[in-house]
PDB file of C-alpha atoms in Angstrom:
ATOM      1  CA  UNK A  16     -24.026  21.846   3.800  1.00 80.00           C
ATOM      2  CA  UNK A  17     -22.235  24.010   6.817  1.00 89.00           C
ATOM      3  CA  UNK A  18     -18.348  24.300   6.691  1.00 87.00           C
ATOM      4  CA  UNK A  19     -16.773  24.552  10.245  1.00 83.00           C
ATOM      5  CA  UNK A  20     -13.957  26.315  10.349  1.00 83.00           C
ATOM      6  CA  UNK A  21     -11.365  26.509  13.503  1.00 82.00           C
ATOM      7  CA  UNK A  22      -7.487  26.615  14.217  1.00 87.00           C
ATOM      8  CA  UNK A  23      -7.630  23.699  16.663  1.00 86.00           C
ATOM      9  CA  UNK A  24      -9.447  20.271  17.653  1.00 86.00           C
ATOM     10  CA  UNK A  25      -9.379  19.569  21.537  1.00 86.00           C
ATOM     11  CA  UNK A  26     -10.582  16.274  23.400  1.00 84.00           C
ATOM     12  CA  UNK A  27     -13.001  17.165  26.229  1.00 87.00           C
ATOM     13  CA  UNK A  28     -10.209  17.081  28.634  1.00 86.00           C
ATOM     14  CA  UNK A  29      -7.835  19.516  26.729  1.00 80.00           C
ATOM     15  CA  UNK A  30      -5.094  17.281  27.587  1.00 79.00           C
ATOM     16  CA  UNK A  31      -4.591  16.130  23.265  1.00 81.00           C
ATOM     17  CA  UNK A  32      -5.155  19.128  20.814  1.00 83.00           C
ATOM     18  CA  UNK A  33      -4.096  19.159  17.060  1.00 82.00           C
ATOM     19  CA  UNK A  34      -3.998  21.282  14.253  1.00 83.00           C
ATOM     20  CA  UNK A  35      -6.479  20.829  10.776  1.00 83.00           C
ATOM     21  CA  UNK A  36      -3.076  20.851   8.887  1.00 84.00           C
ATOM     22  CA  UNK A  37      -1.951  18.351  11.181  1.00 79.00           C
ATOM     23  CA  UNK A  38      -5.018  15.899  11.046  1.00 79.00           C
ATOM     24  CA  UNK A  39      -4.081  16.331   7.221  1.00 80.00           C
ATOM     25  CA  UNK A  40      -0.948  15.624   6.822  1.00 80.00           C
ATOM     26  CA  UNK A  41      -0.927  12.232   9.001  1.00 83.00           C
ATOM     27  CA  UNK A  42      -3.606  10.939   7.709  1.00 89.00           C
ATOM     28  CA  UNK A  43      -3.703   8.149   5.132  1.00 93.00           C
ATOM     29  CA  UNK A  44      -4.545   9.605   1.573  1.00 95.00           C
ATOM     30  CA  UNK A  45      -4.999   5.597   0.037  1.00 96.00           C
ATOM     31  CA  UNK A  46      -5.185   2.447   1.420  1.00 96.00           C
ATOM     32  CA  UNK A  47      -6.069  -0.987  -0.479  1.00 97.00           C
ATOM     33  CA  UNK A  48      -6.493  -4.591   0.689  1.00 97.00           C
ATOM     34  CA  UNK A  49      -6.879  -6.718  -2.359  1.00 96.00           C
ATOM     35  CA  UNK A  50      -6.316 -10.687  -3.433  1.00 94.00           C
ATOM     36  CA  UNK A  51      -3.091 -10.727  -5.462  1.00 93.00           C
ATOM     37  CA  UNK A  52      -4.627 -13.837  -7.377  1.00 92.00           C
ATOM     38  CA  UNK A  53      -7.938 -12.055  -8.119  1.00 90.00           C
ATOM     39  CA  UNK A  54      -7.250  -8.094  -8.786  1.00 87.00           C
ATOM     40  CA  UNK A  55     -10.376  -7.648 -10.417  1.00 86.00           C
ATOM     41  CA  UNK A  56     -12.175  -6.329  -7.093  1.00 83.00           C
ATOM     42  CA  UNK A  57     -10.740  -5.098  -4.278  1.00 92.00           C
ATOM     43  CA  UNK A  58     -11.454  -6.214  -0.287  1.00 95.00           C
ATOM     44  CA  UNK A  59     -11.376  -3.110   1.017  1.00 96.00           C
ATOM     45  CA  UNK A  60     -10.161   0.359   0.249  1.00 96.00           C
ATOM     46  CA  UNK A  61      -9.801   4.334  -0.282  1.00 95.00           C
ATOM     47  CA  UNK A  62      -9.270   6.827  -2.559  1.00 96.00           C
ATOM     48  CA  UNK A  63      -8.322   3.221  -4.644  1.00 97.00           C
ATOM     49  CA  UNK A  64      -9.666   3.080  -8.001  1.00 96.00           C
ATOM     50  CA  UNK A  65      -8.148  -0.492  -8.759  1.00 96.00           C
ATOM     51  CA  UNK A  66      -5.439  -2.355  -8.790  1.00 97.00           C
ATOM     52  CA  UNK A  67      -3.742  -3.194 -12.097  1.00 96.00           C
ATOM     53  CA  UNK A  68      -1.973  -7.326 -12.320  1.00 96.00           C
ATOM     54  CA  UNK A  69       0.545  -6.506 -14.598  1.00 96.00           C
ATOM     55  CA  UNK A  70       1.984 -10.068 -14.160  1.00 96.00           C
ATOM     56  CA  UNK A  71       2.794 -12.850 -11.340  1.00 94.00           C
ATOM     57  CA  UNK A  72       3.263 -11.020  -8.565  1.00 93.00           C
ATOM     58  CA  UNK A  73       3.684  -7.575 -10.703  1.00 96.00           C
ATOM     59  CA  UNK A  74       1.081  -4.863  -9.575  1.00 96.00           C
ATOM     60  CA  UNK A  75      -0.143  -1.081 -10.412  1.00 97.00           C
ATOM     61  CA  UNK A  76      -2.145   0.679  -7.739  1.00 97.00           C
ATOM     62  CA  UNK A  77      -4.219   3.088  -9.480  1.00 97.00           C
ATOM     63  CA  UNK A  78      -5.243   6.205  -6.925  1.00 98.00           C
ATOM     64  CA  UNK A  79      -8.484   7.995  -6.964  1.00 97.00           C
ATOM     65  CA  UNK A  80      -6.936  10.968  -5.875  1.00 96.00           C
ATOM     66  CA  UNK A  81      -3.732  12.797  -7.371  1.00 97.00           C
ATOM     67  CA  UNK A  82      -0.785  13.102  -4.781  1.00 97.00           C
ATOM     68  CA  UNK A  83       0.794  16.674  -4.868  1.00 95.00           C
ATOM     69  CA  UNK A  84       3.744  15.169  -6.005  1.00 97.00           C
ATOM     70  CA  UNK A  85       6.142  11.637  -5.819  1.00 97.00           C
ATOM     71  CA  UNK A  86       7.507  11.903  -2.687  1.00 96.00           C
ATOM     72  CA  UNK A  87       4.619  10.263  -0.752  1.00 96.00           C
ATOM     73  CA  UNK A  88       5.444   7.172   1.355  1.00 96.00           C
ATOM     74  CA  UNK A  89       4.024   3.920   0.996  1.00 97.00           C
ATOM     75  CA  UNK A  90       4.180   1.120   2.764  1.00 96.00           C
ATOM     76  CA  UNK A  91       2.629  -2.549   2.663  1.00 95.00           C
ATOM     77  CA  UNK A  92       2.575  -6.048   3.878  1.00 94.00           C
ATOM     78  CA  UNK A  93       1.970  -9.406   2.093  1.00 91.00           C
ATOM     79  CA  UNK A  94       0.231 -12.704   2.819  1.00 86.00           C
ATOM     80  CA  UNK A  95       3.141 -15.777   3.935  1.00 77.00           C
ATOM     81  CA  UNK A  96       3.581 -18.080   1.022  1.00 65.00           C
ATOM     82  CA  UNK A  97       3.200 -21.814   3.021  1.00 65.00           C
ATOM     83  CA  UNK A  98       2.556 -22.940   6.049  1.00 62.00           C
ATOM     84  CA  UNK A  99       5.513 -24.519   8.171  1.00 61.00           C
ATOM     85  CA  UNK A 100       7.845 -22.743   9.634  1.00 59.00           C
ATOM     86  CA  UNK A 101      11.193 -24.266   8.904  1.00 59.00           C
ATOM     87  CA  UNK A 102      10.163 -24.469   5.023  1.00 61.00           C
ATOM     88  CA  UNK A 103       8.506 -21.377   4.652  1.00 68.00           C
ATOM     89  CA  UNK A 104       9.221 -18.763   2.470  1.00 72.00           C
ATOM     90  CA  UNK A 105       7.902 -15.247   2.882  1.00 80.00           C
ATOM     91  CA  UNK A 106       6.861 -12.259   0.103  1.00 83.00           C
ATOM     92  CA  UNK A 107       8.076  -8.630   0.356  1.00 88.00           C
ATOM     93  CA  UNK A 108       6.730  -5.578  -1.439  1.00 92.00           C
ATOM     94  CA  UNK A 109       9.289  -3.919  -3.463  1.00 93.00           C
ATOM     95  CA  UNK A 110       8.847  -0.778  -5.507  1.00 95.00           C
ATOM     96  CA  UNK A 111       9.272  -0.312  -9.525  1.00 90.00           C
ATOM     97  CA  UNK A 112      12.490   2.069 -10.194  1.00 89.00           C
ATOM     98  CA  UNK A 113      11.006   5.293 -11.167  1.00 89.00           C
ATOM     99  CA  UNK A 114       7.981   4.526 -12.210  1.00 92.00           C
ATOM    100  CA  UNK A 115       5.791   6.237  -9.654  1.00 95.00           C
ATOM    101  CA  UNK A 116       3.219   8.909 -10.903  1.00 98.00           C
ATOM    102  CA  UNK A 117       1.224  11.007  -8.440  1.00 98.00           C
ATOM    103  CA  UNK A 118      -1.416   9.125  -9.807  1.00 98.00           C
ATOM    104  CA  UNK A 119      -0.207   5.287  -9.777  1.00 98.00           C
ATOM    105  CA  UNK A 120       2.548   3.480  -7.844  1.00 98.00           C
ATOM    106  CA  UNK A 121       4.066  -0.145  -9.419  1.00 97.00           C
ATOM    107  CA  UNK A 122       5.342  -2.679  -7.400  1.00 97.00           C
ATOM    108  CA  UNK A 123       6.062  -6.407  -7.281  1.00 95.00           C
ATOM    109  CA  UNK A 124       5.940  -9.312  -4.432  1.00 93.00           C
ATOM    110  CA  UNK A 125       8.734 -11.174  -4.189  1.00 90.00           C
ATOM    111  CA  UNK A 126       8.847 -14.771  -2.682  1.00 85.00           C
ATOM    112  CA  UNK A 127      12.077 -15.407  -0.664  1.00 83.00           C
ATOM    113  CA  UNK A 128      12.107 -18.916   0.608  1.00 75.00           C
ATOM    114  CA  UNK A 129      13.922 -19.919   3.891  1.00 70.00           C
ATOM    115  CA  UNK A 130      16.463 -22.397   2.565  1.00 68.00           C
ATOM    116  CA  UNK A 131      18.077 -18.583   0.419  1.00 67.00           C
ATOM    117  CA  UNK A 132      17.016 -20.030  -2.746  1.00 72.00           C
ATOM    118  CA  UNK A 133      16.372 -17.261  -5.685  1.00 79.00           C
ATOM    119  CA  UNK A 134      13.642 -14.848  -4.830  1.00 85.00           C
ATOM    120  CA  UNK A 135      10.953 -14.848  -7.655  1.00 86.00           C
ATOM    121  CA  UNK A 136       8.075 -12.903  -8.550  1.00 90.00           C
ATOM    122  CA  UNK A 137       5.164 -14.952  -7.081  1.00 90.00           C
ATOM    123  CA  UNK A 138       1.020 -13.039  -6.639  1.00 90.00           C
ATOM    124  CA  UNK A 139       0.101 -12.997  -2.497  1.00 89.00           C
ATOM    125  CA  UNK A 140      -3.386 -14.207  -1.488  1.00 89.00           C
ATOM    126  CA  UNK A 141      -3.971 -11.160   0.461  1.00 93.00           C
ATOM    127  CA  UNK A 142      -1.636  -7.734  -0.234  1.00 95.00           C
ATOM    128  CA  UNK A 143      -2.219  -4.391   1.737  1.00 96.00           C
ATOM    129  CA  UNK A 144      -0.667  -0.874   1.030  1.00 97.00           C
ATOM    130  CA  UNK A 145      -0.962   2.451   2.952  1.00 97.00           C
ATOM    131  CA  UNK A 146      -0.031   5.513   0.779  1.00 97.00           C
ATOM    132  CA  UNK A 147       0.727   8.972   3.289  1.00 95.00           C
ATOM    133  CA  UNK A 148       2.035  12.238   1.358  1.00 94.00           C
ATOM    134  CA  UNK A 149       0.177  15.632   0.177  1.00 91.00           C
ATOM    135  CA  UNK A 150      -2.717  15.821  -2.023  1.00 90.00           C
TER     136      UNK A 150
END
């Protein structure tokens, strides 16, 4: 195997250029799409070893990598509960308080419904997260 080492990338036309520390540190270090109802395999992923279902909509991603430290950022999106419109009711990703590892990260999917009912913990059909930080 070759290593190539150099101080900067360059398109052909010279007009982009970056930095190997810069490729690093904007690139994605994890990323999972997974079925909140089925956890036992994921869709798609990286550096993901599996996802954990703690409970209804209650879930440990388990990294395949160790982050340098806690203060990565992750973000995520979740599958829409229903269908209509004016009934619908929509899930968010919140994060556990301090429970994040360099090695795991705990959240839960809440259901909000439309009408402002109580928000409850509910699983999402389909659940993606992006995790950015240091390794």
């Amino acid at each position: 195997m070759s290593t190539l080492k150099v101080n900067t990338i360059q398109n052909t036309s010279a007009a982009h250029s970056s930095t190997p520390q810069q490729i690093e540190q904007g690139r994605a270090k994890i990323w999972v799409s997974f079925d909140g109802y089925d956890t036992s395999s994921t869709l798609d992923d990286w550096n993901c070893t599996s996802v954990t279902d703690n409970d209804t909509g209650d879930y440990t991603l388990n990294f395949g990598i160790t982050m340098a430290n806690t203060h990565y950022s992750v973000a995520g999106m979740s599958e829409n509960w229903e269908g209509s419109p004016k009934t619908d009711s929509y899930t968010v990703i919140s994060e556990y308080y301090q429970v994040r590892t360099t090695t795991t990260f705990r959240f839960i999917c809440l259901r909000l419904r439309y009408d402002m009912q109580s928000p409850q913990f509910k699983d999402s059909k389909h659940i993606g997260l992006v995790v950015f930080g240091d390794v």
